[in-house]
Amino acid sequence: MSLKPLLLSVAMMALGANALAAVSGADAARLGADLTPMGAEKAGNAAGTIPAWTGGITTPVAGFKAGGHYVDPFPNDKAKFEITAANMAQYAANLTPGQQALLKKYPDWKMKVYPTQRSAGYPKAIYDATKANATRVNLVSGGNGFTGTSVGVPFPIPKTGVEPIWNHIVAYRGDTFDINTTQVAVTREGDFTPVRFEYSYDFHYNNLKKSEADREKNKVTNFMQTVTAPARLAGQILLVHEYADQIANPRSAWTYNPGQRRVRLAPNVAYDNPGVAADGLRTNDDFTLFNGATDRYDWKLVGKKEIYVPYNSYRLNSPKLKIADIVRPGHINPEHARYELHRVWVVDATLKAGTSHIYQRRTFYIDEDSWNILEVDKYDARGQLWRVAEQHSQQFYDIPGIGPGVEVHHDLQSGRYLAMGMTNEEPTVYVRTNRSASDFSPSSLRGAGTR
């Protein structure tokens, strides 16, 4: 299938990051009409391989219990076909360069393609705010943040490349909650040591439980990450305060080291500094496939394309599987992954002159229905494809909204990979909590580390 043309004028494509981002009232009126309330094309594709969006799944599936593992809404779906190294040329138009590289490098890896289910759905308050945002939200100077809203998708009808990235960064994932997950850095031979994390989030942007007065101005979220295993790493804590307008308020971060029993500022928790216990396989701004400041790249809105992406990955996140059932040398077990054909926004990021990052270029593939990044191709300083990342997400229908599942970062050169966000062996998955701002203050870290 051919590249889906953008419904944008040549003049709009030429706009820089300093341009105003708000659209006309006529364009905004399309939200909820021919576009979904989130800005996706409501209609299916001409071939009938992508259905129309009809509202997604916004109520719990039978058998689901709050806090527990998510029951698969599509238990009877069967794979339509498999994409392998042998037949990938037949499907190349709907594959990313990174996916094709993985198929070539690992002949035993494959992509099992299932019927497309447009399951993404969100609260009405998110939809209402998103429509209002279309005509009132603007980028700050340089595009490294935005102003004009504290709820909803800021740029449902994007005109510049950085706007879909901000939509991803502030995507609605709930209000205040905890998630416990396991991460594994896998060697070429398939060996790994599980690292267990407890995550606590307190969103200010998109928090539907907080009043406007309770939301800290300009703040996106408070985030706390605690390592609970293995013993040599247990007790390490990372606290991050993240902001929308990062010109006005750059990211603030602190760490707690249980051996030293000290809280320290952590200015290096950003950009291409290595992620926690990731064995050098991801950067800080690789988390959730991209987070943090956008100022080191020039962002280009390439267009929209139909791509086979990880989606509705309930089986991969199932408690019926152990981590050892998923991990394989070179890649995760492809029998448990689910791919579907979806329309994605393609955004190309190239490193700005005078700045530094280990990735010279990154190409992002962003789900039109949820604004979640699902695939990333990452290139080194020579312009060669180096790393490939995938987000095996699922619809958290009790929130409701698309949430991250198993996040995989492949290093094509070393043959190693990092799998994050694994909840298979956790007793609970997503637990709503009530926390105050003091729970996410630097002074709280020492107490949290000794509990």
Coordinates of C-alpha atoms in Angstrom, one line a residue:
M1 CA 0.0 0.0 0.0
S2 CA 1.2 3.5 -0.8
L3 CA 2.1 6.3 1.7
K4 CA -1.1 7.9 3.0
P5 CA -1.0 11.6 2.0
L6 CA -1.3 14.2 4.7
L7 CA -4.3 16.4 4.6
L8 CA -2.1 19.4 5.0
S9 CA -1.0 22.1 2.6
V10 CA 2.6 22.6 1.5
A11 CA 2.6 25.9 3.4
M12 CA 1.7 24.1 6.6
M13 CA 4.4 21.5 6.1
A14 CA 7.0 24.3 5.9
L15 CA 6.0 25.8 9.3
G16 CA 8.8 25.7 11.9
A17 CA 8.5 24.8 15.6
N18 CA 8.1 28.5 16.4
A19 CA 4.8 28.7 14.5
L20 CA 1.4 28.8 16.3
A21 CA -0.1 25.4 16.5
A22 CA -3.8 26.1 16.9
V23 CA -6.1 25.3 14.0
S24 CA -9.2 27.0 12.6
G25 CA -12.6 26.5 14.0
A26 CA -13.6 24.7 10.8
D27 CA -10.8 22.2 11.2
A28 CA -11.6 21.7 14.9
A29 CA -15.2 20.9 14.0
R30 CA -14.0 17.8 12.2
L31 CA -13.2 16.3 15.6
G32 CA -16.1 13.9 16.4
A33 CA -17.3 14.2 12.7
D34 CA -15.0 12.7 10.1
L35 CA -12.2 12.5 12.6
T36 CA -12.5 10.7 16.0
P37 CA -12.5 12.9 19.1
M38 CA -8.8 12.2 19.4
G39 CA -8.0 13.3 15.8
A40 CA -7.8 10.0 14.0
E41 CA -9.6 9.2 10.7
K42 CA -12.9 7.7 11.8
A43 CA -13.4 5.7 8.6
G44 CA -11.7 2.5 7.7
N45 CA -9.3 2.1 4.8
A46 CA -10.4 1.5 1.2
A47 CA -9.1 -2.1 1.3
G48 CA -11.3 -3.0 4.3
T49 CA -8.2 -4.2 6.3
I50 CA -8.6 -1.3 8.8
P51 CA -12.2 -1.0 10.1
A52 CA -14.0 2.2 11.1
W53 CA -13.5 3.4 14.6
T54 CA -16.8 2.9 16.6
G55 CA -15.8 4.1 20.1
G56 CA -13.3 1.6 21.3
I57 CA -13.6 -0.4 24.5
T58 CA -14.4 1.8 27.5
T59 CA -15.9 -0.6 30.0
P60 CA -14.3 -3.6 31.7
V61 CA -14.5 -6.9 30.0
A62 CA -16.3 -9.8 31.8
G63 CA -14.0 -11.5 34.3
F64 CA -11.8 -8.5 34.9
K65 CA -11.1 -7.4 38.5
A66 CA -9.8 -4.0 39.3
G67 CA -6.0 -4.0 39.8
G68 CA -5.7 -7.4 38.2
H69 CA -4.4 -8.6 34.8
Y70 CA -6.4 -7.5 31.8
V71 CA -8.7 -10.0 30.3
D72 CA -8.4 -10.4 26.5
P73 CA -11.4 -8.9 24.8
F74 CA -10.6 -10.8 21.6
P75 CA -9.9 -14.4 22.8
N76 CA -11.2 -16.0 19.7
D77 CA -9.2 -14.0 17.2
K78 CA -6.8 -16.1 15.1
A79 CA -3.8 -15.0 13.2
K80 CA -4.6 -14.2 9.6
F81 CA -1.0 -14.8 8.4
E82 CA 2.6 -14.6 9.5
I83 CA 5.4 -12.3 8.1
T84 CA 8.8 -14.0 8.0
A85 CA 12.2 -13.4 6.5
A86 CA 11.1 -15.6 3.6
N87 CA 7.9 -13.6 2.7
M88 CA 8.7 -10.1 4.0
A89 CA 9.1 -8.6 0.5
Q90 CA 5.4 -9.3 0.0
Y91 CA 4.5 -7.0 3.0
A92 CA 7.4 -4.5 2.8
A93 CA 5.1 -1.5 2.0
N94 CA 3.6 -2.0 5.5
L95 CA 6.7 -2.7 7.5
T96 CA 9.2 -0.3 9.1
P97 CA 12.9 -0.4 8.2
G98 CA 13.5 -1.6 11.7
Q99 CA 11.0 -4.5 11.4
Q100 CA 12.6 -5.6 8.1
A101 CA 16.0 -5.5 9.8
L102 CA 14.8 -7.7 12.6
L103 CA 13.4 -10.2 10.2
K104 CA 16.6 -10.3 8.2
K105 CA 18.8 -10.6 11.4
Y106 CA 16.7 -13.3 13.1
P107 CA 15.3 -15.9 10.7
D108 CA 13.3 -17.4 13.6
W109 CA 11.6 -14.1 14.4
K110 CA 8.2 -13.5 12.8
M111 CA 5.2 -11.3 13.0
K112 CA 1.8 -12.9 13.6
V113 CA -0.8 -10.6 12.1
Y114 CA -4.3 -10.6 13.6
P115 CA -7.5 -8.8 12.6
T116 CA -7.3 -5.0 13.3
Q117 CA -9.3 -4.0 16.4
R118 CA -9.6 -0.3 17.0
S119 CA -10.0 -0.7 20.7
A120 CA -8.7 2.7 21.8
G121 CA -11.2 4.7 23.8
Y122 CA -11.0 7.5 26.4
P123 CA -13.2 9.4 28.9
K124 CA -15.6 12.0 27.5
A125 CA -13.7 14.7 29.5
I126 CA -10.6 14.0 27.4
Y127 CA -12.6 14.2 24.2
D128 CA -14.2 17.5 25.2
A129 CA -10.9 19.1 26.2
T130 CA -9.2 17.8 23.1
K131 CA -11.7 19.6 20.8
A132 CA -11.2 22.8 22.7
N133 CA -7.4 22.4 22.6
A134 CA -7.4 22.4 18.8
T135 CA -8.0 26.2 18.7
R136 CA -6.3 27.3 21.8
V137 CA -3.0 25.4 22.3
N138 CA 0.3 26.7 21.0
L139 CA 3.9 25.6 21.1
V140 CA 6.4 27.6 23.1
S141 CA 9.4 29.1 21.4
G142 CA 11.5 26.3 19.8
G143 CA 8.7 23.8 20.3
N144 CA 10.1 22.5 23.6
G145 CA 6.7 22.6 25.3
F146 CA 3.3 24.0 24.9
T147 CA 0.8 26.3 26.7
G148 CA -3.0 26.7 26.7
T149 CA -4.3 23.6 28.3
S150 CA -3.9 21.1 31.2
V151 CA -6.3 18.4 29.9
G152 CA -6.7 16.5 26.6
V153 CA -4.6 15.9 23.5
P154 CA -2.9 19.2 22.9
F155 CA -2.5 18.9 19.1
P156 CA -5.3 16.6 17.7
I157 CA -4.7 18.0 14.2
P158 CA -0.9 18.3 14.0
K159 CA 0.8 20.6 11.6
T160 CA 4.5 20.2 12.7
G161 CA 6.6 17.2 13.6
V162 CA 7.0 17.9 17.3
E163 CA 3.3 18.1 17.9
P164 CA 2.6 14.3 17.7
I165 CA 5.5 13.8 20.1
W166 CA 4.0 16.1 22.7
N167 CA 0.7 14.2 22.2
H168 CA 2.5 11.0 23.1
I169 CA 4.4 12.5 26.1
V170 CA 1.2 13.8 27.8
A171 CA -1.2 11.0 26.6
Y172 CA -3.9 10.1 29.1
R173 CA -2.9 7.0 31.1
G174 CA -4.9 7.6 34.2
D175 CA -4.7 10.0 37.2
T176 CA -2.6 8.8 40.2
F177 CA -1.6 5.1 40.2
D178 CA 1.0 2.4 40.8
I179 CA 2.4 -0.2 38.4
N180 CA 4.9 -3.0 39.3
T181 CA 6.9 -4.4 36.4
T182 CA 10.0 -6.5 35.6
Q183 CA 12.8 -5.6 33.2
V184 CA 15.3 -8.0 31.6
A185 CA 18.5 -7.2 29.7
V186 CA 19.0 -10.2 27.5
T187 CA 22.5 -11.4 26.3
R188 CA 23.1 -12.8 22.8
E189 CA 22.8 -16.3 24.4
G190 CA 19.5 -15.5 26.1
D191 CA 20.7 -15.1 29.6
F192 CA 19.2 -12.5 31.9
T193 CA 18.7 -11.3 35.5
P194 CA 15.3 -9.9 36.3
V195 CA 15.2 -6.4 37.7
R196 CA 11.9 -5.5 39.5
F197 CA 10.5 -2.0 39.7
E198 CA 7.7 -0.3 41.6
Y199 CA 6.5 2.8 39.7
S200 CA 4.3 5.5 41.2
Y201 CA 2.7 8.2 39.0
D202 CA 0.9 11.3 40.0
F203 CA -0.3 13.1 36.8
H204 CA -1.1 16.8 36.9
Y205 CA -1.6 17.1 33.2
N206 CA -4.7 15.0 32.3
N207 CA -5.6 14.2 35.9
L208 CA -9.4 14.1 35.9
K209 CA -9.5 13.7 39.7
K210 CA -7.7 16.9 40.5
S211 CA -9.4 20.3 40.4
E212 CA -7.6 23.0 38.4
A213 CA -6.5 24.5 41.7
D214 CA -4.9 21.2 42.7
R215 CA -2.9 20.8 39.5
E216 CA 0.6 22.4 39.7
K217 CA 0.8 24.8 36.8
N218 CA 2.8 23.5 33.8
K219 CA 3.5 20.2 35.5
V220 CA 2.9 17.0 33.5
T221 CA 3.6 14.4 36.2
N222 CA 5.5 13.3 39.3
F223 CA 7.1 10.0 38.8
M224 CA 8.9 7.7 41.3
Q225 CA 10.8 4.5 40.4
T226 CA 11.9 2.1 43.1
V227 CA 14.1 -0.9 42.5
T228 CA 13.0 -3.9 44.6
A229 CA 15.2 -6.7 43.1
P230 CA 17.8 -8.0 42.8
A231 CA 19.3 -7.4 46.2
R232 CA 22.4 -5.6 44.9
L233 CA 20.1 -2.9 43.4
A234 CA 17.2 -2.9 45.8
G235 CA 16.3 0.3 47.4
Q236 CA 17.5 2.6 44.7
I237 CA 14.9 5.3 44.0
L238 CA 14.5 7.8 41.2
L239 CA 12.2 10.8 41.5
V240 CA 11.3 13.0 38.5
H241 CA 9.2 16.1 38.2
E242 CA 8.2 16.6 34.5
Y243 CA 6.8 19.8 32.9
A244 CA 5.1 20.7 29.7
D245 CA 6.8 24.1 29.0
Q246 CA 10.4 23.0 29.6
I247 CA 11.7 26.4 28.8
A248 CA 10.0 27.7 31.9
N249 CA 10.6 24.6 34.0
P250 CA 13.2 22.0 32.9
R251 CA 12.9 18.5 34.2
S252 CA 13.9 18.1 37.9
A253 CA 15.3 14.7 39.1
W254 CA 16.7 13.2 42.3
T255 CA 18.1 9.8 43.3
Y256 CA 18.3 8.0 46.6
N257 CA 21.2 5.5 47.2
P258 CA 20.5 3.1 50.0
G259 CA 24.2 2.4 50.6
Q260 CA 24.9 6.0 51.1
R261 CA 21.5 6.9 52.5
R262 CA 21.7 10.2 50.7
V263 CA 19.4 12.1 48.3
R264 CA 21.1 13.7 45.4
L265 CA 20.1 15.9 42.5
A266 CA 20.3 14.0 39.3
P267 CA 20.7 16.4 36.4
N268 CA 21.9 13.6 34.1
V269 CA 18.5 11.8 34.1
A270 CA 17.7 13.0 30.7
Y271 CA 18.6 12.7 27.0
D272 CA 21.0 9.9 26.1
N273 CA 22.3 9.1 29.5
P274 CA 21.8 5.4 30.2
G275 CA 18.6 4.1 31.7
V276 CA 18.5 2.4 35.1
A277 CA 19.8 -1.2 35.1
A278 CA 19.4 -1.3 31.3
D279 CA 22.9 -2.6 30.5
G280 CA 23.4 0.3 28.2
L281 CA 20.5 -0.8 25.9
R282 CA 18.3 2.3 26.3
T283 CA 18.7 5.9 27.0
N284 CA 16.7 8.0 29.5
D285 CA 14.7 9.5 26.7
D286 CA 13.9 6.0 25.3
F287 CA 11.5 5.2 28.2
T288 CA 8.0 4.7 26.8
L289 CA 9.9 5.1 23.4
F290 CA 10.3 8.8 24.0
N291 CA 10.0 11.2 26.9
G292 CA 11.5 14.4 28.1
A293 CA 12.8 17.5 26.3
T294 CA 12.5 17.8 22.5
D295 CA 15.1 20.5 22.0
R296 CA 18.0 18.5 20.5
Y297 CA 16.2 17.4 17.4
D298 CA 14.6 18.9 14.3
W299 CA 11.2 17.3 13.9
K300 CA 9.6 16.6 10.5
L301 CA 6.0 15.4 10.0
V302 CA 6.5 12.9 7.2
G303 CA 2.9 11.7 6.8
K304 CA 0.6 8.9 7.7
K305 CA 1.1 5.3 6.7
E306 CA -0.5 1.9 7.3
I307 CA 1.9 -0.3 9.3
Y308 CA 1.8 -3.6 11.0
V309 CA 2.3 -2.6 14.7
P310 CA 2.0 -4.3 18.1
Y311 CA -1.5 -3.8 19.3
N312 CA -4.0 -5.4 21.8
S313 CA -1.1 -7.4 23.3
Y314 CA -3.1 -9.1 26.0
R315 CA -1.6 -12.5 25.3
L316 CA 1.9 -11.3 25.7
N317 CA 1.0 -9.7 29.0
S318 CA -1.0 -12.7 30.3
P319 CA -0.4 -14.1 33.8
K320 CA -0.5 -17.5 32.2
L321 CA 3.0 -16.8 30.9
K322 CA 6.3 -16.6 32.9
I323 CA 9.1 -14.3 31.9
A324 CA 11.1 -17.4 30.9
D325 CA 8.3 -18.2 28.4
I326 CA 8.8 -14.8 26.7
V327 CA 12.6 -14.4 26.7
R328 CA 14.5 -15.9 23.8
P329 CA 18.0 -15.2 22.4
G330 CA 17.9 -12.2 20.1
H331 CA 14.2 -11.4 20.6
I332 CA 11.0 -12.2 22.6
N333 CA 9.0 -15.3 21.7
P334 CA 7.0 -14.3 18.6
E335 CA 4.3 -16.8 19.3
H336 CA 2.9 -14.6 22.1
A337 CA 3.0 -11.2 20.2
R338 CA 0.1 -9.7 18.3
Y339 CA 0.5 -7.4 15.3
E340 CA -2.3 -5.5 13.5
L341 CA -2.5 -3.1 10.6
H342 CA -3.1 0.4 11.8
R343 CA -2.6 4.0 10.5
V344 CA 0.3 5.7 12.2
W345 CA 1.8 9.2 12.0
V346 CA 5.4 9.0 10.8
V347 CA 7.7 11.6 12.5
D348 CA 11.4 11.9 11.6
A349 CA 13.8 13.5 14.1
T350 CA 17.3 14.5 13.1
L351 CA 19.9 15.8 15.5
K352 CA 20.4 19.6 15.5
A353 CA 23.7 21.0 14.6
G354 CA 25.7 21.9 17.8
T355 CA 23.9 19.4 20.0
S356 CA 24.8 15.8 20.9
H357 CA 23.0 12.5 21.3
I358 CA 24.0 8.9 20.6
Y359 CA 21.1 8.7 18.1
Q360 CA 21.7 10.9 15.0
R361 CA 18.2 10.2 13.7
R362 CA 15.0 8.6 15.0
T363 CA 11.9 7.7 13.1
F364 CA 8.7 7.4 15.2
Y365 CA 5.5 5.5 14.3
I366 CA 2.6 6.9 16.3
D367 CA -0.8 5.3 16.6
E368 CA -3.5 7.7 15.2
D369 CA -6.1 6.4 17.7
S370 CA -4.2 7.0 20.9
W371 CA -1.0 9.1 20.1
N372 CA 1.1 6.4 21.6
I373 CA 4.5 5.7 19.9
L374 CA 4.4 2.0 18.9
E375 CA 7.6 1.7 16.8
V376 CA 11.0 3.6 16.7
D377 CA 13.9 3.2 14.3
K378 CA 17.1 4.6 15.7
Y379 CA 20.2 5.5 13.7
D380 CA 23.9 6.0 14.8
A381 CA 26.3 8.8 13.9
R382 CA 27.1 7.0 10.6
G383 CA 23.4 7.1 9.6
Q384 CA 23.2 3.3 10.0
L385 CA 20.1 1.7 11.6
W386 CA 21.3 0.7 15.1
R387 CA 18.4 0.1 17.4
V388 CA 14.7 -0.8 17.0
A389 CA 12.1 -0.4 19.7
E390 CA 8.5 -1.7 19.9
Q391 CA 5.7 -1.0 22.4
H392 CA 3.3 -4.0 22.8
S393 CA 0.5 -1.9 24.2
Q394 CA -3.1 -2.8 25.2
Q395 CA -6.3 -0.9 26.0
F396 CA -6.7 -0.5 29.8
Y397 CA -10.5 -0.4 29.5
D398 CA -11.2 0.4 33.2
I399 CA -9.3 3.7 32.9
P400 CA -10.1 3.9 29.9
G401 CA -7.1 4.4 27.6
I402 CA -4.2 2.7 25.8
G403 CA -1.4 1.8 28.2
P404 CA 2.1 0.4 27.7
G405 CA 2.8 -3.3 28.0
V406 CA 6.0 -5.0 27.1
E407 CA 8.5 -2.5 25.7
V408 CA 11.4 -4.0 23.7
H409 CA 14.6 -2.3 22.7
H410 CA 16.7 -4.2 20.2
D411 CA 20.4 -3.5 19.5
L412 CA 21.0 -4.8 16.0
Q413 CA 24.8 -4.5 16.3
S414 CA 25.3 -6.5 19.5
G415 CA 22.4 -8.9 19.2
R416 CA 21.2 -8.0 22.7
Y417 CA 17.8 -6.6 23.7
L418 CA 16.0 -5.1 26.7
A419 CA 12.4 -6.0 27.6
M420 CA 10.7 -3.7 30.0
G421 CA 7.2 -3.4 31.5
M422 CA 6.6 -7.1 32.0
T423 CA 3.8 -7.7 34.5
N424 CA 3.2 -11.5 33.9
E425 CA 4.4 -12.6 37.3
E426 CA 3.0 -9.6 39.2
P427 CA 0.0 -10.1 41.5
T428 CA -1.4 -6.7 40.5
V429 CA -1.0 -4.6 37.4
Y430 CA -2.5 -1.1 37.6
V431 CA -3.7 0.2 41.0
R432 CA -5.3 3.6 41.5
T433 CA -3.9 5.4 44.6
N434 CA -4.4 8.6 46.6
R435 CA -1.2 10.5 47.1
S436 CA -0.2 14.0 48.0
A437 CA 2.4 16.3 46.6
S438 CA 4.6 15.6 49.7
D439 CA 4.8 11.9 48.6
F440 CA 6.8 13.0 45.6
S441 CA 9.1 15.5 47.3
P442 CA 12.9 15.0 47.5
S443 CA 12.5 14.9 51.3
S444 CA 10.3 11.8 51.0
L445 CA 12.9 9.7 49.3
R446 CA 14.9 8.7 52.4
G447 CA 11.8 7.5 54.1
A448 CA 10.6 5.6 51.1
G449 CA 14.0 3.9 50.8
T450 CA 13.9 2.5 54.4
R451 CA 10.3 1.3 54.5

